[in-house]
Amino acid sequence: MIKIALIGTGGMANAHARSFQEIRGVRLTAACDVDAKRVAGFAETYDIPKTYTSVETLLAEADCDAVSVVTPDSWHAPISLQAIKAGKHVLCEKPLATNYPDAKKMADAARRKGVINMVNFSYRNAFALQAAADMVASGKLGEIRHVSASYLQSWLTCNAWGEWTTSPNLLWRLSSEHGSKGVLGDIGVHILDFASYPVGKMKAVHCKLHTFKKARGNKIGPYKLDANDSAFLRVEFANGAMASVETTRFATGHINSLFLSIHGTTGALRLDLDKSYTEMEVCLGEDRHSQTWKTVKCKKTPSIYQRFVNSIRSGEVDQASFARGAEIQKALDACFISDAEDRTVKL
Ligand SMILES: NC(=O)c1ccc[n+]([C@@H]2O[C@H](COP(=O)([O-])OP(=O)(O)OC[C@H]3O[C@@H](n4cnc5c(N)ncnc54)[C@H](O)[C@@H]3O)[C@@H](O)[C@H]2O)c1
């Protein structure tokens, strides 16, 4: 039996709890949140026997082999480092940290301690992304030249996830003081992993960020609305490919849309997660002359939660490791420098 404790019991923790409870041989033994009422309600919903309002007490007392860190971003590094020190395996939410030095510290600490360490780049759960990575590696697309990727949300212009002006769980995402790195840190992190996982190592980035005026004095209660809302990136890969990557919370009409197309010298593939997580379209070989796209059913692959549990059992870290989380964090830090200095930044 693998015993897991959840730290942070807000919105995303529901996905963690449901996913772990579906896995045979896994038990949720404890939950922790600074909000006592929230953790109590959460524990009741998922039948979790012990609750805590302090991470220190949980780590000292709870019966667990591993923790899932599902707090706001700025807490990922301090809590994960404490958990690693206590010898726990850690699945940490994305972004791994709020800057590269912290992310690297986490990756180094986990490696030294020998604990399983994974970051929840959850779109790796899409069978289609895994199939895309396999197809690029197989060489069927030839040499990769051009990549186009976008992650579009619109919760600043619609109420599908609640009214952002009055929801603390959305407002912290707009405020640097509350540990947010804006749309770039929130979902830019996903699309950078999504685009570069199949294509390979990133060599340089050029980025333009923009923060729109959203309220009087750009402030709502304690939340200063200074974090970026839109990001446009040009990415250069070590293999010579070029990518255009964009993300925004102002894509009215798209609540949570990811697109990726990868074009090589002998073929191309494209993913549209609004249409399917399990299929992709390909244009290969002779079909490229007639621009004929065919739909491919992708083979089933494990979720990150299942991979985390498998890794604890096998002792081998699966995707996506803290080292990978740190690599993406390095690219995010470079984006902020690029935006501030309007120049390409090498990674
Ligand atoms: N992988 C994904 O696709 C995905 C999707 C959504 C959110 N996330 C990530 O999950 C994390 C949580 O997001 P959310 O939407 O659940 O936020 P949320 O605001 O709904 O929940 C965060 C919870 O953490 C608690 N908390 C804050 N500080 C804490 C601390 N020091 N110790 C313990 N608990 C603490 C809060 O009280 C709250 O209940 C974020 O890092 C976010 O980026 C990932």
mmCIF file of C-alpha atoms and ligand atoms in Angstrom:
data_model
loop_
_atom_site.group_PDB
_atom_site.id
_atom_site.type_symbol
_atom_site.label_atom_id
_atom_site.label_comp_id
_atom_site.label_asym_id
_atom_site.label_seq_id
_atom_site.Cartn_x
_atom_site.Cartn_y
_atom_site.Cartn_z
ATOM 1 C CA MET A 1 0.000 0.000 0.000
ATOM 2 C CA ILE A 2 1.387 3.421 -0.970
ATOM 3 C CA LYS A 3 0.255 6.158 1.403
ATOM 4 C CA ILE A 4 -0.064 9.676 0.036
ATOM 5 C CA ALA A 5 -0.767 13.012 1.757
ATOM 6 C CA LEU A 6 -2.176 15.991 -0.152
ATOM 7 C CA ILE A 7 -0.898 19.458 0.721
ATOM 8 C CA GLY A 8 -3.246 22.224 -0.428
ATOM 9 C CA THR A 9 -6.900 21.239 -0.794
ATOM 10 C CA GLY A 10 -8.277 23.855 -3.210
ATOM 11 C CA GLY A 11 -9.554 23.347 -6.769
ATOM 12 C CA MET A 12 -6.794 21.222 -8.321
ATOM 13 C CA ALA A 13 -6.493 18.951 -5.279
ATOM 14 C CA ASN A 14 -9.810 17.386 -6.338
ATOM 15 C CA ALA A 15 -8.142 16.041 -9.488
ATOM 16 C CA HIS A 16 -5.266 14.642 -7.384
ATOM 17 C CA ALA A 17 -7.607 13.000 -4.884
ATOM 18 C CA ARG A 18 -9.852 11.454 -7.543
ATOM 19 C CA SER A 19 -6.910 10.246 -9.630
ATOM 20 C CA PHE A 20 -5.007 8.670 -6.724
ATOM 21 C CA GLN A 21 -8.157 7.016 -5.387
ATOM 22 C CA GLU A 22 -8.655 5.292 -8.743
ATOM 23 C CA ILE A 23 -5.239 3.598 -8.478
ATOM 24 C CA ARG A 24 -5.093 0.184 -6.886
ATOM 25 C CA GLY A 25 -2.835 -0.076 -3.835
ATOM 26 C CA VAL A 26 -2.887 3.647 -3.071
ATOM 27 C CA ARG A 27 -4.439 5.247 -0.003
ATOM 28 C CA LEU A 28 -4.856 8.938 0.816
ATOM 29 C CA THR A 29 -3.896 9.058 4.477
ATOM 30 C CA ALA A 30 -3.744 12.788 5.221
ATOM 31 C CA ALA A 31 -4.574 16.227 3.873
ATOM 32 C CA CYS A 32 -3.238 19.641 4.839
ATOM 33 C CA ASP A 33 -4.391 23.191 4.158
ATOM 34 C CA VAL A 34 -3.844 26.474 5.968
ATOM 35 C CA ASP A 35 -7.639 26.857 5.783
ATOM 36 C CA ALA A 36 -8.978 24.538 8.511
ATOM 37 C CA LYS A 37 -12.558 24.569 7.229
ATOM 38 C CA ARG A 38 -11.501 23.748 3.672
ATOM 39 C CA VAL A 39 -9.279 20.824 4.651
ATOM 40 C CA ALA A 40 -12.018 19.415 6.908
ATOM 41 C CA GLY A 41 -14.596 19.525 4.088
ATOM 42 C CA PHE A 42 -12.107 18.060 1.616
ATOM 43 C CA ALA A 43 -11.189 15.202 3.947
ATOM 44 C CA GLU A 44 -14.867 14.409 4.425
ATOM 45 C CA THR A 45 -15.513 14.355 0.658
ATOM 46 C CA TYR A 46 -12.631 11.968 -0.037
ATOM 47 C CA ASP A 47 -12.758 10.019 3.217
ATOM 48 C CA ILE A 48 -9.220 11.020 4.290
ATOM 49 C CA PRO A 49 -8.613 10.063 7.932
ATOM 50 C CA LYS A 50 -6.208 12.799 9.145
ATOM 51 C CA THR A 51 -6.136 16.545 8.543
ATOM 52 C CA TYR A 52 -3.507 19.173 9.315
ATOM 53 C CA THR A 53 -3.182 22.937 9.011
ATOM 54 C CA SER A 54 0.618 22.911 9.220
ATOM 55 C CA VAL A 55 2.986 21.221 6.789
ATOM 56 C CA GLU A 56 5.602 20.787 9.540
ATOM 57 C CA THR A 57 3.161 18.840 11.724
ATOM 58 C CA LEU A 58 2.002 16.733 8.789
ATOM 59 C CA LEU A 59 5.567 15.822 7.881
ATOM 60 C CA ALA A 60 6.398 15.000 11.503
ATOM 61 C CA GLU A 61 3.269 13.004 12.305
ATOM 62 C CA ALA A 62 1.390 11.741 9.259
ATOM 63 C CA ASP A 63 1.638 8.158 8.083
ATOM 64 C CA CYS A 64 2.672 8.750 4.443
ATOM 65 C CA ASP A 65 5.322 7.694 1.917
ATOM 66 C CA ALA A 66 4.684 10.554 -0.464
ATOM 67 C CA VAL A 67 3.117 13.996 -0.735
ATOM 68 C CA SER A 68 1.344 15.829 -3.523
ATOM 69 C CA VAL A 69 1.991 19.585 -3.331
ATOM 70 C CA VAL A 70 -1.087 21.422 -4.654
ATOM 71 C CA THR A 71 -0.665 24.847 -3.034
ATOM 72 C CA PRO A 72 -0.312 28.182 -4.873
ATOM 73 C CA ASP A 73 2.930 28.393 -6.844
ATOM 74 C CA SER A 74 5.089 30.306 -4.346
ATOM 75 C CA TRP A 75 4.718 27.483 -1.792
ATOM 76 C CA HIS A 76 5.890 24.698 -4.144
ATOM 77 C CA ALA A 77 9.609 25.152 -3.419
ATOM 78 C CA PRO A 78 9.571 25.582 0.381
ATOM 79 C CA ILE A 79 7.057 22.761 0.944
ATOM 80 C CA SER A 80 8.712 20.334 -1.498
ATOM 81 C CA LEU A 81 12.133 20.991 0.067
ATOM 82 C CA GLN A 82 10.742 20.260 3.536
ATOM 83 C CA ALA A 83 9.094 17.067 2.267
ATOM 84 C CA ILE A 84 12.286 15.904 0.541
ATOM 85 C CA LYS A 85 14.228 16.544 3.764
ATOM 86 C CA ALA A 86 11.694 14.340 5.563
ATOM 87 C CA GLY A 87 12.386 11.584 2.985
ATOM 88 C CA LYS A 88 9.016 11.774 1.203
ATOM 89 C CA HIS A 89 8.501 11.193 -2.519
ATOM 90 C CA VAL A 90 7.057 14.363 -4.050
ATOM 91 C CA LEU A 91 4.615 15.052 -6.865
ATOM 92 C CA CYS A 92 4.583 18.844 -7.167
ATOM 93 C CA GLU A 93 2.170 20.989 -9.108
ATOM 94 C CA LYS A 94 3.420 23.172 -11.911
ATOM 95 C CA PRO A 95 5.214 25.522 -12.166
ATOM 96 C CA LEU A 96 7.844 23.645 -10.175
ATOM 97 C CA ALA A 97 8.929 26.909 -8.507
ATOM 98 C CA THR A 98 8.725 30.614 -9.238
ATOM 99 C CA ASN A 99 12.333 30.866 -10.439
ATOM 100 C CA TYR A 100 15.089 28.644 -11.838
ATOM 101 C CA PRO A 101 17.461 28.734 -8.814
ATOM 102 C CA ASP A 102 14.676 27.413 -6.536
ATOM 103 C CA ALA A 103 13.625 24.808 -9.102
ATOM 104 C CA LYS A 104 17.236 23.612 -9.450
ATOM 105 C CA LYS A 105 17.580 23.449 -5.659
ATOM 106 C CA MET A 106 14.507 21.191 -5.588
ATOM 107 C CA ALA A 107 15.813 18.923 -8.353
ATOM 108 C CA ASP A 108 19.247 18.672 -6.694
ATOM 109 C CA ALA A 109 17.804 18.010 -3.229
ATOM 110 C CA ALA A 110 15.504 15.254 -4.528
ATOM 111 C CA ARG A 111 18.316 13.600 -6.464
ATOM 112 C CA ARG A 112 20.660 13.695 -3.432
ATOM 113 C CA LYS A 113 17.975 12.281 -1.126
ATOM 114 C CA GLY A 114 17.008 9.601 -3.665
ATOM 115 C CA VAL A 115 13.265 10.307 -3.524
ATOM 116 C CA ILE A 116 10.893 10.121 -6.505
ATOM 117 C CA ASN A 117 10.288 13.633 -7.799
ATOM 118 C CA MET A 118 7.805 14.578 -10.478
ATOM 119 C CA VAL A 119 6.087 17.753 -11.635
ATOM 120 C CA ASN A 120 2.484 17.672 -12.783
ATOM 121 C CA PHE A 121 2.767 18.690 -16.437
ATOM 122 C CA SER A 122 -0.693 17.225 -16.784
ATOM 123 C CA TYR A 123 -1.025 17.505 -20.568
ATOM 124 C CA ARG A 124 1.498 14.690 -20.780
ATOM 125 C CA ASN A 125 -1.544 12.608 -19.836
ATOM 126 C CA ALA A 126 -2.822 13.137 -23.390
ATOM 127 C CA PHE A 127 -2.039 9.965 -25.338
ATOM 128 C CA ALA A 128 -1.710 12.197 -28.400
ATOM 129 C CA LEU A 129 1.270 14.093 -26.939
ATOM 130 C CA GLN A 130 3.095 10.862 -26.127
ATOM 131 C CA ALA A 131 2.368 9.592 -29.662
ATOM 132 C CA ALA A 132 3.633 12.872 -31.123
ATOM 133 C CA ALA A 133 6.909 12.519 -29.202
ATOM 134 C CA ASP A 134 7.271 8.919 -30.418
ATOM 135 C CA MET A 135 6.591 9.930 -34.015
ATOM 136 C CA VAL A 136 9.171 12.737 -33.974
ATOM 137 C CA ALA A 137 11.711 10.335 -32.427
ATOM 138 C CA SER A 138 10.941 7.729 -35.125
ATOM 139 C CA GLY A 139 12.170 10.155 -37.795
ATOM 140 C CA LYS A 140 8.945 9.934 -39.832
ATOM 141 C CA LEU A 141 8.659 13.733 -39.968
ATOM 142 C CA GLY A 142 12.249 14.118 -41.161
ATOM 143 C CA GLU A 143 14.111 17.106 -39.759
ATOM 144 C CA ILE A 144 11.872 19.344 -37.672
ATOM 145 C CA ARG A 145 11.737 22.885 -39.026
ATOM 146 C CA HIS A 146 8.609 24.621 -37.820
ATOM 147 C CA VAL A 147 6.505 24.337 -34.648
ATOM 148 C CA SER A 148 3.388 26.241 -33.706
ATOM 149 C CA ALA A 149 1.821 25.978 -30.242
ATOM 150 C CA SER A 150 -0.818 27.820 -28.279
ATOM 151 C CA TYR A 151 -2.626 27.559 -24.969
ATOM 152 C CA LEU A 152 -5.709 29.758 -24.873
ATOM 153 C CA GLN A 153 -7.935 30.566 -21.903
ATOM 154 C CA SER A 154 -10.568 33.252 -21.375
ATOM 155 C CA TRP A 155 -11.490 33.387 -17.700
ATOM 156 C CA LEU A 156 -10.838 37.146 -17.756
ATOM 157 C CA THR A 157 -13.692 37.602 -20.237
ATOM 158 C CA CYS A 158 -16.137 34.877 -19.207
ATOM 159 C CA ASN A 159 -17.511 33.344 -16.028
ATOM 160 C CA ALA A 160 -17.080 29.652 -16.865
ATOM 161 C CA TRP A 161 -14.693 29.214 -13.914
ATOM 162 C CA GLY A 162 -16.413 31.828 -11.738
ATOM 163 C CA GLU A 163 -16.319 35.603 -11.567
ATOM 164 C CA TRP A 164 -12.586 36.422 -11.387
ATOM 165 C CA THR A 165 -13.072 39.858 -9.790
ATOM 166 C CA THR A 166 -14.426 38.243 -6.617
ATOM 167 C CA SER A 167 -12.666 34.839 -6.562
ATOM 168 C CA PRO A 168 -9.478 34.640 -4.445
ATOM 169 C CA ASN A 169 -8.510 31.386 -6.224
ATOM 170 C CA LEU A 170 -8.367 33.327 -9.526
ATOM 171 C CA LEU A 171 -7.150 36.680 -8.132
ATOM 172 C CA TRP A 172 -3.887 35.253 -6.722
ATOM 173 C CA ARG A 173 -3.029 34.200 -10.277
ATOM 174 C CA LEU A 174 -3.006 37.882 -11.337
ATOM 175 C CA SER A 175 -0.719 39.174 -8.588
ATOM 176 C CA SER A 176 3.089 38.969 -8.361
ATOM 177 C CA GLU A 177 2.980 39.636 -4.625
ATOM 178 C CA HIS A 178 0.869 36.503 -4.264
ATOM 179 C CA GLY A 179 3.529 34.441 -6.028
ATOM 180 C CA SER A 180 2.095 34.414 -9.545
ATOM 181 C CA LYS A 181 4.261 34.685 -12.654
ATOM 182 C CA GLY A 182 1.191 35.508 -14.694
ATOM 183 C CA VAL A 183 -0.169 33.529 -17.596
ATOM 184 C CA LEU A 184 3.415 32.600 -18.535
ATOM 185 C CA GLY A 185 4.037 30.888 -15.174
ATOM 186 C CA ASP A 186 0.537 29.443 -14.943
ATOM 187 C CA ILE A 187 -0.137 27.909 -18.366
ATOM 188 C CA GLY A 188 2.839 29.107 -20.418
ATOM 189 C CA VAL A 189 4.723 26.490 -18.417
ATOM 190 C CA HIS A 190 2.384 23.808 -19.823
ATOM 191 C CA ILE A 191 2.614 24.927 -23.430
ATOM 192 C CA LEU A 192 6.406 25.209 -23.307
ATOM 193 C CA ASP A 193 6.602 21.634 -22.041
ATOM 194 C CA PHE A 194 3.927 20.547 -24.540
ATOM 195 C CA ALA A 195 5.802 22.051 -27.486
ATOM 196 C CA SER A 196 9.333 21.093 -26.490
ATOM 197 C CA TYR A 197 8.789 17.588 -25.097
ATOM 198 C CA PRO A 198 8.374 16.102 -28.602
ATOM 199 C CA VAL A 199 10.782 18.484 -30.374
ATOM 200 C CA GLY A 200 13.789 18.512 -28.037
ATOM 201 C CA LYS A 201 16.126 20.871 -26.245
ATOM 202 C CA MET A 202 15.391 24.605 -26.402
ATOM 203 C CA LYS A 203 18.373 26.800 -27.234
ATOM 204 C CA ALA A 204 17.044 30.366 -27.007
ATOM 205 C CA VAL A 205 13.850 32.358 -26.438
ATOM 206 C CA HIS A 206 12.538 35.785 -27.352
ATOM 207 C CA CYS A 207 9.416 36.836 -25.477
ATOM 208 C CA LYS A 208 6.913 39.666 -25.306
ATOM 209 C CA LEU A 209 4.634 39.825 -22.265
ATOM 210 C CA HIS A 210 1.654 42.093 -21.772
ATOM 211 C CA THR A 211 -0.462 43.035 -18.770
ATOM 212 C CA PHE A 212 -3.805 44.648 -19.577
ATOM 213 C CA LYS A 213 -5.505 47.176 -17.295
ATOM 214 C CA LYS A 214 -8.289 45.214 -15.628
ATOM 215 C CA ALA A 215 -9.559 47.249 -12.674
ATOM 216 C CA ARG A 216 -9.503 50.730 -11.183
ATOM 217 C CA GLY A 217 -5.928 51.388 -10.060
ATOM 218 C CA ASN A 218 -5.201 47.823 -11.249
ATOM 219 C CA LYS A 219 -5.995 46.565 -7.762
ATOM 220 C CA ILE A 220 -8.791 44.479 -6.238
ATOM 221 C CA GLY A 221 -8.648 44.212 -2.428
ATOM 222 C CA PRO A 222 -5.156 42.999 -1.500
ATOM 223 C CA TYR A 223 -4.458 41.819 -5.077
ATOM 224 C CA LYS A 224 -2.300 44.098 -7.248
ATOM 225 C CA LEU A 225 -3.118 43.014 -10.811
ATOM 226 C CA ASP A 226 0.416 43.293 -12.165
ATOM 227 C CA ALA A 227 1.117 39.779 -13.497
ATOM 228 C CA ASN A 228 1.163 39.235 -17.286
ATOM 229 C CA ASP A 229 -2.048 38.233 -19.118
ATOM 230 C CA SER A 230 -0.609 37.388 -22.557
ATOM 231 C CA ALA A 231 2.719 36.026 -23.788
ATOM 232 C CA PHE A 232 4.200 35.597 -27.274
ATOM 233 C CA LEU A 233 7.395 33.581 -27.647
ATOM 234 C CA ARG A 234 9.796 32.665 -30.395
ATOM 235 C CA VAL A 235 11.724 29.551 -29.443
ATOM 236 C CA GLU A 236 14.875 28.244 -31.117
ATOM 237 C CA PHE A 237 15.660 24.559 -30.664
ATOM 238 C CA ALA A 238 19.080 22.910 -30.560
ATOM 239 C CA ASN A 239 18.068 20.806 -33.629
ATOM 240 C CA GLY A 240 17.537 23.984 -35.654
ATOM 241 C CA ALA A 241 13.719 24.046 -35.487
ATOM 242 C CA MET A 242 11.907 27.315 -34.795
ATOM 243 C CA ALA A 243 8.673 27.664 -32.826
ATOM 244 C CA SER A 244 6.034 30.241 -32.260
ATOM 245 C CA VAL A 245 4.342 29.792 -28.876
ATOM 246 C CA GLU A 246 1.529 31.913 -27.510
ATOM 247 C CA THR A 247 -0.675 31.949 -24.456
ATOM 248 C CA THR A 248 -3.307 34.257 -23.003
ATOM 249 C CA ARG A 249 -6.241 34.547 -20.621
ATOM 250 C CA PHE A 250 -8.013 36.825 -23.078
ATOM 251 C CA ALA A 251 -8.800 34.294 -25.824
ATOM 252 C CA THR A 252 -12.545 34.868 -25.713
ATOM 253 C CA GLY A 253 -14.293 31.781 -27.037
ATOM 254 C CA HIS A 254 -11.632 29.373 -25.720
ATOM 255 C CA ILE A 255 -11.911 28.262 -22.118
ATOM 256 C CA ASN A 256 -8.940 25.864 -22.156
ATOM 257 C CA SER A 257 -7.577 25.097 -25.625
ATOM 258 C CA LEU A 258 -4.186 23.597 -26.525
ATOM 259 C CA PHE A 259 -2.961 23.321 -30.103
ATOM 260 C CA LEU A 260 0.347 22.007 -31.409
ATOM 261 C CA SER A 261 1.600 21.436 -34.929
ATOM 262 C CA ILE A 262 5.048 20.114 -35.782
ATOM 263 C CA HIS A 263 6.305 20.298 -39.355
ATOM 264 C CA GLY A 264 9.324 18.404 -40.647
ATOM 265 C CA THR A 265 10.993 17.911 -44.007
ATOM 266 C CA THR A 266 9.025 14.708 -44.747
ATOM 267 C CA GLY A 267 5.875 14.999 -42.654
ATOM 268 C CA ALA A 268 3.819 16.863 -40.097
ATOM 269 C CA LEU A 269 1.512 16.217 -37.174
ATOM 270 C CA ARG A 270 -1.044 18.286 -35.334
ATOM 271 C CA LEU A 271 -2.889 18.039 -32.031
ATOM 272 C CA ASP A 272 -6.027 19.863 -31.006
ATOM 273 C CA LEU A 273 -6.969 18.908 -27.447
ATOM 274 C CA ASP A 274 -10.409 20.532 -27.860
ATOM 275 C CA LYS A 275 -11.116 17.783 -30.390
ATOM 276 C CA SER A 276 -9.259 14.858 -28.858
ATOM 277 C CA TYR A 277 -6.738 13.789 -26.220
ATOM 278 C CA THR A 278 -6.419 10.371 -27.818
ATOM 279 C CA GLU A 279 -6.054 11.115 -31.549
ATOM 280 C CA MET A 280 -3.751 13.246 -33.683
ATOM 281 C CA GLU A 281 -3.653 14.141 -37.354
ATOM 282 C CA VAL A 282 -0.669 13.377 -39.550
ATOM 283 C CA CYS A 283 0.411 14.285 -43.050
ATOM 284 C CA LEU A 284 3.242 11.912 -43.962
ATOM 285 C CA GLY A 285 5.402 10.900 -46.891
ATOM 286 C CA GLU A 286 3.649 11.246 -50.260
ATOM 287 C CA ASP A 287 0.553 12.744 -48.564
ATOM 288 C CA ARG A 288 2.535 15.939 -48.085
ATOM 289 C CA HIS A 289 2.260 16.709 -51.800
ATOM 290 C CA SER A 290 -1.546 16.754 -51.614
ATOM 291 C CA GLN A 291 -1.774 18.121 -48.035
ATOM 292 C CA THR A 292 -3.773 15.027 -47.035
ATOM 293 C CA TRP A 293 -4.182 14.702 -43.287
ATOM 294 C CA LYS A 294 -5.139 11.390 -41.679
ATOM 295 C CA THR A 295 -6.422 10.811 -38.165
ATOM 296 C CA VAL A 296 -4.380 8.403 -36.046
ATOM 297 C CA LYS A 297 -5.651 6.717 -32.869
ATOM 298 C CA CYS A 298 -2.902 6.907 -30.262
ATOM 299 C CA LYS A 299 -1.978 4.118 -27.890
ATOM 300 C CA LYS A 300 -3.033 4.405 -24.263
ATOM 301 C CA THR A 301 -0.384 5.783 -21.890
ATOM 302 C CA PRO A 302 -0.399 6.142 -18.078
ATOM 303 C CA SER A 303 -1.407 9.360 -16.324
ATOM 304 C CA ILE A 304 1.206 11.267 -14.322
ATOM 305 C CA TYR A 305 -0.496 10.069 -11.104
ATOM 306 C CA GLN A 306 -0.130 6.465 -12.262
ATOM 307 C CA ARG A 307 3.474 7.142 -13.350
ATOM 308 C CA PHE A 308 4.223 8.635 -9.903
ATOM 309 C CA VAL A 309 2.908 5.533 -8.146
ATOM 310 C CA ASN A 310 4.732 3.216 -10.599
ATOM 311 C CA SER A 311 7.924 5.197 -9.935
ATOM 312 C CA ILE A 312 7.603 4.800 -6.175
ATOM 313 C CA ARG A 313 7.212 1.060 -6.732
ATOM 314 C CA SER A 314 10.110 0.742 -9.176
ATOM 315 C CA GLY A 315 12.448 3.375 -7.705
ATOM 316 C CA GLU A 316 12.899 4.952 -11.180
ATOM 317 C CA VAL A 317 11.768 8.556 -11.741
ATOM 318 C CA ASP A 318 9.393 8.739 -14.734
ATOM 319 C CA GLN A 319 8.326 11.846 -16.696
ATOM 320 C CA ALA A 320 8.226 14.644 -15.857
ATOM 321 C CA SER A 321 11.066 14.876 -13.325
ATOM 322 C CA PHE A 322 11.988 17.889 -11.209
ATOM 323 C CA ALA A 323 15.037 18.243 -13.495
ATOM 324 C CA ARG A 324 12.639 18.714 -16.440
ATOM 325 C CA GLY A 325 10.542 21.134 -14.340
ATOM 326 C CA ALA A 326 13.720 23.122 -13.661
ATOM 327 C CA GLU A 327 14.650 23.142 -17.365
ATOM 328 C CA ILE A 328 11.270 24.675 -18.213
ATOM 329 C CA GLN A 329 11.643 27.130 -15.316
ATOM 330 C CA LYS A 330 14.967 28.258 -16.795
ATOM 331 C CA ALA A 331 13.162 29.057 -20.058
ATOM 332 C CA LEU A 332 10.481 31.003 -18.152
ATOM 333 C CA ASP A 333 13.117 33.079 -16.327
ATOM 334 C CA ALA A 334 14.752 33.767 -19.709
ATOM 335 C CA CYS A 335 11.382 34.957 -21.051
ATOM 336 C CA PHE A 336 11.161 37.622 -18.328
ATOM 337 C CA ILE A 337 14.692 38.839 -19.145
ATOM 338 C CA SER A 338 13.891 38.803 -22.864
ATOM 339 C CA ASP A 339 10.730 40.840 -22.328
ATOM 340 C CA ALA A 340 12.438 43.380 -20.059
ATOM 341 C CA GLU A 341 15.458 43.843 -22.347
ATOM 342 C CA ASP A 342 13.752 43.122 -25.699
ATOM 343 C CA ARG A 343 16.382 40.630 -26.802
ATOM 344 C CA THR A 344 16.854 36.950 -27.494
ATOM 345 C CA VAL A 345 18.115 35.094 -24.437
ATOM 346 C CA LYS A 346 20.215 31.936 -24.752
ATOM 347 C CA LEU A 347 19.377 29.039 -22.439
HETATM 348 N N1 LIG B 1 -1.516 20.696 -13.589
HETATM 349 C C1 LIG B 1 -2.580 21.393 -13.899
HETATM 350 O O1 LIG B 1 -3.158 21.224 -14.968
HETATM 351 C C2 LIG B 1 -3.095 22.409 -12.928
HETATM 352 C C3 LIG B 1 -4.411 22.904 -13.002
HETATM 353 C C4 LIG B 1 -4.836 23.827 -12.043
HETATM 354 C C5 LIG B 1 -3.953 24.254 -11.046
HETATM 355 N N2 LIG B 1 -2.686 23.771 -11.014
HETATM 356 C C6 LIG B 1 -1.731 24.201 -9.977
HETATM 357 O O2 LIG B 1 -2.166 23.690 -8.727
HETATM 358 C C7 LIG B 1 -1.809 24.606 -7.684
HETATM 359 C C8 LIG B 1 -3.041 24.938 -6.873
HETATM 360 O O3 LIG B 1 -3.996 25.553 -7.721
HETATM 361 P P1 LIG B 1 -5.535 25.586 -7.311
HETATM 362 O O4 LIG B 1 -6.266 25.982 -8.532
HETATM 363 O O5 LIG B 1 -5.917 24.356 -6.598
HETATM 364 O O6 LIG B 1 -5.480 26.813 -6.289
HETATM 365 P P2 LIG B 1 -6.498 27.124 -5.106
HETATM 366 O O7 LIG B 1 -6.259 28.531 -4.739
HETATM 367 O O8 LIG B 1 -7.874 26.667 -5.496
HETATM 368 O O9 LIG B 1 -6.027 26.143 -3.918
HETATM 369 C C9 LIG B 1 -4.820 26.274 -3.239
HETATM 370 C C10 LIG B 1 -5.009 25.762 -1.809
HETATM 371 O O10 LIG B 1 -3.757 25.778 -1.143
HETATM 372 C C11 LIG B 1 -3.962 26.257 0.194
HETATM 373 N N3 LIG B 1 -2.696 26.784 0.718
HETATM 374 C C12 LIG B 1 -2.131 27.998 0.491
HETATM 375 N N4 LIG B 1 -0.944 28.075 1.105
HETATM 376 C C13 LIG B 1 -0.751 26.897 1.740
HETATM 377 C C14 LIG B 1 0.272 26.376 2.574
HETATM 378 N N5 LIG B 1 1.366 27.104 2.839
HETATM 379 N N6 LIG B 1 0.132 25.144 3.088
HETATM 380 C C15 LIG B 1 -0.977 24.401 2.817
HETATM 381 N N7 LIG B 1 -2.000 24.845 2.058
HETATM 382 C C16 LIG B 1 -1.882 26.067 1.510
HETATM 383 C C17 LIG B 1 -5.056 27.290 0.049
HETATM 384 O O11 LIG B 1 -5.697 27.565 1.279
HETATM 385 C C18 LIG B 1 -5.969 26.622 -0.992
HETATM 386 O O12 LIG B 1 -6.932 25.811 -0.372
HETATM 387 C C19 LIG B 1 -1.181 25.813 -8.380
HETATM 388 O O13 LIG B 1 0.201 25.732 -8.298
HETATM 389 C C20 LIG B 1 -1.640 25.699 -9.828
HETATM 390 O O14 LIG B 1 -0.689 26.240 -10.726
HETATM 391 C C21 LIG B 1 -2.264 22.854 -11.921
#
